[in-house]
């Protein structure tokens, strides 16, 4: 009704200000936000967003921190009418969320070098044994620092050497870039079996074009996150000399493609009741196994309540009922669930957990928690 009154006022408004309609629309937007319009959506920044709305020279960000700051402002200006809804106690019940895909400038240089073979006699001074191989990552760092004491940052070396792991001695070829302070970053090469799987008769390619075509098809896509960048090293053989080259590929959610120094990333933002802010909240809906885990973990503490959960696979939220689950008790239950489904969650990770309840009818409820000091606490 309030919005209708605003509009009626606008019809007969006498223009005594520079732009009175602008004030009216701002009031309407603010009113919509207060009413808690909830939206959960995906948004991909396009070139016009970077250059016009964000006033950047390039269609990418220079750091994740810059992305967090500027995307928050962008969402506040573009979607001011989305907000939150509140519970009767004043706490947030539901909050709007947006998963934003943005571009991050992240340069990865390419390198090349003639492969150096590590001789049998070179292993012993590093490892202290006579097996003719390395068997620890530190052995490679020690060897490189010994052989290249005057290395400068960005120097590249490629080695073919024997490495003992998991009961097997393997001949491998990897590249190493000097990072400074005695640290060499490794580029993994391919084994003979992997070259064979890519259709090669020898452990190398015949051309760069062939490598760029075959390598992305050979890289695994299983459990790979969107935007992952994978640098690798491959070998070319020509005129009796084997040269190594590095190249990077990026996973675009479907396949690996050659990387162009701009990395796509996704970041979740949530509305806190006032502004859009970076948010790492993960939503999780409890399944039957989760209710069973709660019963098993808490039946000694809450025998009546867990018996009800075991019978009905929901939480009784009828205040005064013997099987009633208070908010504090539900947080304990959520701790059990999340310790099972996300045991390696980092500090400050947030979860919104949805579960079935009975409050006179069958429905659902949400609890939002954050990991603090290794424990999931109510937000």
Short mmCIF file of C-alpha atoms in Angstrom, two decimals:
data_model
loop_
_atom_site.label_atom_id
_atom_site.label_comp_id
_atom_site.label_asym_id
_atom_site.label_seq_id
_atom_site.Cartn_x
_atom_site.Cartn_y
_atom_site.Cartn_z
CA UNK A 1 0.00 0.00 0.00
CA UNK A 2 2.85 2.33 0.86
CA UNK A 3 4.32 2.03 -2.64
CA UNK A 4 0.91 2.89 -4.19
CA UNK A 5 0.71 6.04 -2.03
CA UNK A 6 4.17 7.04 -3.22
CA UNK A 7 3.11 6.67 -6.83
CA UNK A 8 -0.11 8.67 -6.33
CA UNK A 9 1.90 11.42 -4.72
CA UNK A 10 4.24 11.40 -7.70
CA UNK A 11 1.36 12.08 -10.14
CA UNK A 12 0.45 15.40 -8.56
CA UNK A 13 3.89 16.36 -7.41
CA UNK A 14 4.92 19.99 -7.98
CA UNK A 15 8.49 20.09 -9.24
CA UNK A 16 10.25 22.24 -6.68
CA UNK A 17 13.48 20.20 -6.67
CA UNK A 18 15.96 19.37 -9.40
CA UNK A 19 14.67 15.80 -9.81
CA UNK A 20 11.94 14.90 -7.30
CA UNK A 21 11.17 11.60 -9.02
CA UNK A 22 14.67 10.38 -8.19
CA UNK A 23 13.98 10.78 -4.46
CA UNK A 24 10.68 8.95 -4.84
CA UNK A 25 12.33 6.01 -6.62
CA UNK A 26 15.05 5.84 -3.98
CA UNK A 27 12.35 5.65 -1.29
CA UNK A 28 10.61 2.88 -3.22
CA UNK A 29 13.86 0.91 -3.56
CA UNK A 30 14.57 1.33 0.13
CA UNK A 31 11.06 0.21 0.98
CA UNK A 32 11.42 -2.89 -1.19
CA UNK A 33 14.69 -3.80 0.55
CA UNK A 34 13.05 -3.45 3.98
CA UNK A 35 10.27 -5.77 2.89
CA UNK A 36 12.88 -8.49 2.33
CA UNK A 37 12.73 -9.50 -1.31
CA UNK A 38 14.79 -12.69 -1.42
CA UNK A 39 16.79 -13.67 -4.48
CA UNK A 40 19.41 -16.34 -5.06
CA UNK A 41 21.05 -15.95 -8.44
CA UNK A 42 24.20 -16.25 -10.55
CA UNK A 43 25.78 -13.25 -12.26
CA UNK A 44 28.75 -13.08 -14.64
CA UNK A 45 30.50 -9.74 -14.99
CA UNK A 46 30.80 -8.61 -18.61
CA UNK A 47 33.18 -6.10 -20.18
CA UNK A 48 30.77 -3.19 -19.79
CA UNK A 49 30.48 -3.93 -16.07
CA UNK A 50 34.24 -3.64 -15.59
CA UNK A 51 34.72 -0.52 -17.70
CA UNK A 52 31.49 1.40 -17.13
CA UNK A 53 30.06 0.39 -13.74
CA UNK A 54 33.40 -0.38 -12.07
CA UNK A 55 35.48 2.21 -13.95
CA UNK A 56 38.38 -0.20 -14.61
CA UNK A 57 40.80 -0.01 -17.55
CA UNK A 58 40.71 -3.76 -18.15
CA UNK A 59 37.96 -6.38 -18.00
CA UNK A 60 39.50 -8.12 -14.99
CA UNK A 61 40.59 -7.55 -11.41
CA UNK A 62 44.15 -7.36 -10.16
CA UNK A 63 43.49 -9.32 -6.95
CA UNK A 64 40.77 -11.23 -5.15
CA UNK A 65 40.65 -8.51 -2.48
CA UNK A 66 39.94 -5.91 -5.18
CA UNK A 67 37.19 -8.17 -6.56
CA UNK A 68 35.55 -8.55 -3.15
CA UNK A 69 35.51 -4.81 -2.54
CA UNK A 70 34.33 -3.70 -5.97
CA UNK A 71 31.81 -6.47 -6.58
CA UNK A 72 30.17 -5.69 -3.22
CA UNK A 73 29.70 -2.07 -4.32
CA UNK A 74 28.52 -3.20 -7.75
CA UNK A 75 25.80 -5.46 -6.27
CA UNK A 76 24.69 -2.77 -3.83
CA UNK A 77 24.12 -0.37 -6.73
CA UNK A 78 22.68 -2.88 -9.22
CA UNK A 79 20.46 -4.87 -6.85
CA UNK A 80 19.52 -2.54 -3.96
CA UNK A 81 16.03 -4.04 -3.62
CA UNK A 82 17.17 -7.54 -2.59
CA UNK A 83 17.63 -8.08 1.13
CA UNK A 84 16.75 -10.41 3.97
CA UNK A 85 13.78 -11.64 5.94
CA UNK A 86 13.76 -11.81 9.72
CA UNK A 87 12.53 -14.21 12.35
CA UNK A 88 10.27 -12.97 15.15
CA UNK A 89 13.29 -12.73 17.45
CA UNK A 90 14.96 -10.28 15.07
CA UNK A 91 17.57 -12.67 13.72
CA UNK A 92 17.94 -13.20 9.97
CA UNK A 93 15.80 -16.01 8.61
CA UNK A 94 16.64 -15.88 4.89
CA UNK A 95 19.18 -13.76 3.05
CA UNK A 96 19.60 -13.01 -0.63
CA UNK A 97 22.71 -14.49 -2.20
CA UNK A 98 24.57 -14.09 -5.48
CA UNK A 99 27.30 -16.22 -6.99
CA UNK A 100 29.40 -13.88 -9.12
CA UNK A 101 31.80 -15.04 -11.81
CA UNK A 102 34.63 -12.60 -12.41
CA UNK A 103 37.98 -12.46 -14.20
CA UNK A 104 41.27 -12.27 -12.29
CA UNK A 105 44.54 -11.33 -13.96
CA UNK A 106 46.97 -14.05 -12.91
CA UNK A 107 50.03 -14.27 -15.14
CA UNK A 108 51.80 -17.61 -15.54
CA UNK A 109 54.93 -17.48 -17.69
CA UNK A 110 55.95 -20.19 -20.14
CA UNK A 111 59.46 -21.67 -20.03
CA UNK A 112 61.66 -23.95 -22.09
CA UNK A 113 65.04 -25.63 -21.64
CA UNK A 114 67.07 -28.59 -22.89
CA UNK A 115 66.48 -31.51 -20.52
CA UNK A 116 69.37 -32.43 -18.25
CA UNK A 117 69.85 -36.09 -17.29
CA UNK A 118 70.83 -36.68 -13.66
CA UNK A 119 73.75 -39.12 -13.63
CA UNK A 120 73.92 -42.12 -11.28
CA UNK A 121 76.89 -40.70 -9.35
CA UNK A 122 75.02 -37.44 -8.64
CA UNK A 123 72.42 -39.01 -6.35
CA UNK A 124 74.67 -40.23 -3.55
CA UNK A 125 76.03 -36.83 -2.37
CA UNK A 126 72.44 -35.63 -1.98
CA UNK A 127 70.67 -38.70 -0.57
CA UNK A 128 73.51 -40.37 1.30
CA UNK A 129 72.67 -43.78 -0.19
CA UNK A 130 73.74 -45.80 -3.22
CA UNK A 131 70.35 -46.53 -4.78
CA UNK A 132 70.74 -44.17 -7.73
CA UNK A 133 67.51 -42.24 -7.18
CA UNK A 134 65.85 -39.51 -5.17
CA UNK A 135 63.08 -40.42 -2.76
CA UNK A 136 62.14 -37.13 -1.10
CA UNK A 137 61.04 -33.75 -2.48
CA UNK A 138 63.79 -32.11 -0.42
CA UNK A 139 66.40 -34.11 -2.39
CA UNK A 140 65.39 -32.26 -5.56
CA UNK A 141 65.55 -28.88 -3.87
CA UNK A 142 68.99 -29.70 -2.46
CA UNK A 143 70.24 -30.95 -5.82
CA UNK A 144 69.05 -27.86 -7.71
CA UNK A 145 70.53 -25.46 -5.15
CA UNK A 146 73.83 -27.35 -5.27
CA UNK A 147 74.00 -27.40 -9.07
CA UNK A 148 72.72 -23.86 -9.60
CA UNK A 149 74.06 -21.80 -6.66
CA UNK A 150 73.84 -18.55 -8.62
CA UNK A 151 70.26 -19.05 -9.83
CA UNK A 152 68.15 -15.93 -10.18
CA UNK A 153 64.40 -15.63 -9.86
CA UNK A 154 62.54 -17.06 -12.87
CA UNK A 155 65.45 -19.27 -13.98
CA UNK A 156 64.13 -22.54 -15.42
CA UNK A 157 65.72 -26.00 -15.32
CA UNK A 158 64.29 -29.30 -16.55
CA UNK A 159 65.56 -32.63 -15.26
CA UNK A 160 65.14 -36.29 -16.10
CA UNK A 161 65.83 -38.37 -13.00
CA UNK A 162 64.91 -41.53 -11.10
CA UNK A 163 62.51 -41.18 -8.19
CA UNK A 164 61.54 -43.94 -5.74
CA UNK A 165 57.98 -43.81 -4.43
CA UNK A 166 55.41 -46.35 -3.18
CA UNK A 167 57.81 -49.23 -3.69
CA UNK A 168 58.56 -48.39 -7.33
CA UNK A 169 61.45 -46.66 -9.04
CA UNK A 170 60.26 -44.36 -11.83
CA UNK A 171 62.11 -42.29 -14.39
CA UNK A 172 60.43 -38.89 -14.57
CA UNK A 173 61.02 -35.55 -16.27
CA UNK A 174 59.92 -32.37 -14.52
CA UNK A 175 60.66 -28.68 -14.77
CA UNK A 176 61.66 -26.30 -11.98
CA UNK A 177 61.47 -22.50 -11.78
CA UNK A 178 63.52 -20.65 -9.19
CA UNK A 179 61.35 -18.61 -6.81
CA UNK A 180 64.13 -17.19 -4.67
CA UNK A 181 65.32 -18.06 -1.14
CA UNK A 182 66.38 -21.54 -2.24
CA UNK A 183 62.88 -22.57 -3.39
CA UNK A 184 62.17 -24.16 -6.81
CA UNK A 185 58.56 -24.51 -8.05
CA UNK A 186 57.90 -27.78 -9.89
CA UNK A 187 56.14 -28.25 -13.25
CA UNK A 188 55.06 -31.87 -13.60
CA UNK A 189 55.86 -33.65 -16.84
CA UNK A 190 54.28 -36.77 -18.33
CA UNK A 191 55.34 -40.39 -17.91
CA UNK A 192 56.05 -42.79 -20.78
CA UNK A 193 52.68 -44.43 -20.15
CA UNK A 194 50.90 -41.08 -20.35
CA UNK A 195 52.60 -40.23 -23.67
CA UNK A 196 51.57 -43.64 -24.98
CA UNK A 197 47.98 -43.00 -23.89
CA UNK A 198 48.09 -39.76 -25.88
CA UNK A 199 49.02 -41.75 -28.99
CA UNK A 200 52.78 -41.16 -28.96
CA UNK A 201 55.31 -43.88 -29.81
CA UNK A 202 58.01 -42.09 -27.82
CA UNK A 203 57.82 -40.04 -24.60
CA UNK A 204 57.59 -36.72 -26.44
CA UNK A 205 55.55 -34.80 -29.00
CA UNK A 206 56.54 -33.93 -32.54
CA UNK A 207 55.21 -30.35 -32.49
CA UNK A 208 53.82 -27.68 -30.19
CA UNK A 209 50.46 -27.80 -31.99
CA UNK A 210 50.19 -31.50 -31.29
CA UNK A 211 50.96 -30.95 -27.60
CA UNK A 212 48.42 -28.13 -27.29
CA UNK A 213 45.76 -30.35 -28.88
CA UNK A 214 46.38 -33.61 -27.03
CA UNK A 215 47.30 -32.50 -23.51
CA UNK A 216 43.94 -30.91 -22.53
CA UNK A 217 42.13 -34.06 -23.69
CA UNK A 218 44.36 -36.19 -21.46
CA UNK A 219 43.97 -34.13 -18.28
CA UNK A 220 41.47 -35.51 -15.80
CA UNK A 221 38.26 -33.54 -15.22
CA UNK A 222 37.22 -35.55 -12.17
CA UNK A 223 36.69 -33.46 -9.02
CA UNK A 224 38.21 -30.38 -10.68
CA UNK A 225 36.85 -27.00 -9.61
CA UNK A 226 35.83 -24.29 -12.05
CA UNK A 227 38.71 -21.96 -12.92
CA UNK A 228 41.47 -24.34 -11.83
CA UNK A 229 44.74 -23.55 -13.61
CA UNK A 230 47.14 -26.43 -14.25
CA UNK A 231 50.69 -25.76 -15.51
CA UNK A 232 52.42 -28.80 -17.05
CA UNK A 233 55.66 -29.60 -18.86
CA UNK A 234 56.01 -31.59 -22.09
CA UNK A 235 58.91 -32.64 -24.30
CA UNK A 236 59.73 -32.15 -27.97
CA UNK A 237 62.42 -34.14 -29.75
CA UNK A 238 64.27 -32.60 -32.69
CA UNK A 239 67.67 -33.34 -34.28
CA UNK A 240 68.83 -35.50 -31.41
CA UNK A 241 67.95 -32.94 -28.72
CA UNK A 242 65.01 -33.17 -26.31
CA UNK A 243 63.69 -29.80 -25.19
CA UNK A 244 61.06 -29.24 -22.53
CA UNK A 245 58.30 -26.63 -22.64
CA UNK A 246 55.81 -25.52 -20.05
CA UNK A 247 52.20 -24.64 -20.79
CA UNK A 248 49.15 -23.95 -18.61
CA UNK A 249 45.53 -25.00 -19.05
CA UNK A 250 42.36 -23.81 -17.32
CA UNK A 251 39.21 -25.79 -16.50
CA UNK A 252 36.07 -23.94 -17.63
CA UNK A 253 33.57 -26.31 -15.96
CA UNK A 254 33.38 -28.51 -19.05
CA UNK A 255 36.88 -29.01 -20.44
CA UNK A 256 40.49 -27.90 -20.19
CA UNK A 257 41.42 -24.97 -22.45
CA UNK A 258 44.70 -23.15 -22.96
CA UNK A 259 45.22 -20.51 -20.29
CA UNK A 260 45.55 -16.85 -21.32
CA UNK A 261 46.64 -15.32 -17.98
CA UNK A 262 43.07 -14.34 -17.04
CA UNK A 263 41.54 -16.76 -14.56
CA UNK A 264 37.74 -17.03 -14.15
CA UNK A 265 36.69 -17.28 -10.53
CA UNK A 266 33.42 -17.58 -8.64
CA UNK A 267 32.69 -15.88 -5.37
CA UNK A 268 29.53 -15.97 -3.31
CA UNK A 269 28.05 -12.80 -1.86
CA UNK A 270 25.29 -12.57 0.69
CA UNK A 271 23.07 -9.76 1.92
CA UNK A 272 23.61 -8.93 5.60
CA UNK A 273 20.47 -6.81 5.93
CA UNK A 274 22.24 -3.63 4.83
CA UNK A 275 24.81 -4.44 2.15
CA UNK A 276 26.04 -7.18 -0.16
CA UNK A 277 29.15 -8.70 1.37
CA UNK A 278 31.52 -11.53 0.37
CA UNK A 279 30.12 -14.71 1.82
CA UNK A 280 31.55 -18.22 1.88
CA UNK A 281 28.28 -19.76 3.10
CA UNK A 282 27.59 -23.28 1.88
CA UNK A 283 23.99 -24.48 1.91
CA UNK A 284 23.36 -28.05 3.03
CA UNK A 285 20.11 -30.03 3.24
CA UNK A 286 20.13 -32.85 5.78
CA UNK A 287 19.48 -36.39 4.52
CA UNK A 288 18.35 -39.53 6.32
CA UNK A 289 21.91 -40.54 7.25
CA UNK A 290 22.39 -37.19 9.01
CA UNK A 291 19.38 -37.72 11.27
CA UNK A 292 20.68 -41.19 12.12
CA UNK A 293 24.08 -39.70 12.98
CA UNK A 294 22.41 -37.19 15.32
CA UNK A 295 20.52 -40.00 17.07
CA UNK A 296 23.70 -42.03 17.50
CA UNK A 297 25.74 -39.10 18.84
CA UNK A 298 23.17 -37.47 21.14
CA UNK A 299 20.85 -40.27 22.35
CA UNK A 300 22.69 -40.44 25.66
CA UNK A 301 22.19 -36.69 26.22
CA UNK A 302 18.70 -36.25 24.77
CA UNK A 303 17.03 -39.68 24.85
CA UNK A 304 13.43 -38.49 24.35
CA UNK A 305 14.28 -36.02 21.60
CA UNK A 306 16.50 -38.42 19.66
CA UNK A 307 13.91 -41.19 19.96
CA UNK A 308 11.48 -38.86 18.18
CA UNK A 309 14.07 -38.08 15.49
CA UNK A 310 14.66 -41.79 15.00
CA UNK A 311 10.94 -42.44 14.58
CA UNK A 312 9.99 -39.49 12.36
CA UNK A 313 13.27 -38.26 10.75
CA UNK A 314 12.58 -34.69 11.81
CA UNK A 315 13.02 -32.39 14.80
CA UNK A 316 10.06 -31.63 17.03
CA UNK A 317 9.76 -27.85 17.38
CA UNK A 318 6.57 -27.72 19.48
CA UNK A 319 7.57 -25.74 22.55
CA UNK A 320 6.57 -27.53 25.75
CA UNK A 321 6.48 -30.96 24.11
CA UNK A 322 8.72 -33.61 25.70
CA UNK A 323 10.50 -34.19 22.38
CA UNK A 324 11.10 -30.45 21.77
CA UNK A 325 14.42 -29.37 20.28
CA UNK A 326 15.56 -25.93 21.40
CA UNK A 327 17.77 -23.77 19.17
CA UNK A 328 20.82 -24.60 21.31
CA UNK A 329 20.09 -28.32 20.96
CA UNK A 330 19.71 -27.95 17.19
CA UNK A 331 23.11 -26.28 17.03
CA UNK A 332 24.54 -29.36 18.78
CA UNK A 333 22.84 -31.55 16.18
CA UNK A 334 24.20 -29.41 13.35
CA UNK A 335 27.70 -29.80 14.84
CA UNK A 336 27.32 -33.55 14.60
CA UNK A 337 26.18 -33.33 10.99
CA UNK A 338 28.84 -30.90 9.78
CA UNK A 339 31.65 -32.69 11.59
CA UNK A 340 30.66 -35.69 9.46
CA UNK A 341 30.07 -34.02 6.10
CA UNK A 342 32.75 -31.30 6.34
CA UNK A 343 35.43 -32.52 8.76
CA UNK A 344 38.16 -30.49 7.04
CA UNK A 345 36.23 -27.22 6.86
CA UNK A 346 38.46 -24.23 7.53
CA UNK A 347 38.05 -21.69 10.31
CA UNK A 348 35.33 -19.09 9.55
CA UNK A 349 33.60 -21.33 7.02
CA UNK A 350 29.85 -20.74 7.10
CA UNK A 351 27.02 -23.21 6.55
CA UNK A 352 23.27 -22.81 6.32
CA UNK A 353 21.74 -26.16 7.18
CA UNK A 354 18.15 -26.99 6.22
CA UNK A 355 16.33 -29.75 8.13
CA UNK A 356 12.85 -31.18 8.53
CA UNK A 357 10.79 -30.17 11.55
CA UNK A 358 7.34 -30.79 13.00
CA UNK A 359 5.59 -27.79 14.58
CA UNK A 360 2.03 -28.98 14.11
CA UNK A 361 2.69 -29.61 10.45
CA UNK A 362 5.63 -30.96 8.51
CA UNK A 363 7.91 -28.19 7.22
CA UNK A 364 11.58 -27.17 7.19
CA UNK A 365 13.78 -24.78 9.10
CA UNK A 366 17.27 -23.30 8.60
CA UNK A 367 20.15 -22.72 10.98
CA UNK A 368 23.20 -20.68 9.97
CA UNK A 369 26.49 -21.45 11.70
CA UNK A 370 30.14 -20.47 11.38
CA UNK A 371 33.20 -22.49 12.37
CA UNK A 372 34.92 -20.74 15.24
CA UNK A 373 37.70 -22.33 17.26
CA UNK A 374 36.97 -25.65 15.58
CA UNK A 375 33.30 -25.59 16.68
CA UNK A 376 30.20 -24.66 14.69
CA UNK A 377 28.49 -21.74 16.44
CA UNK A 378 25.22 -19.96 15.69
CA UNK A 379 25.51 -16.86 13.54
#
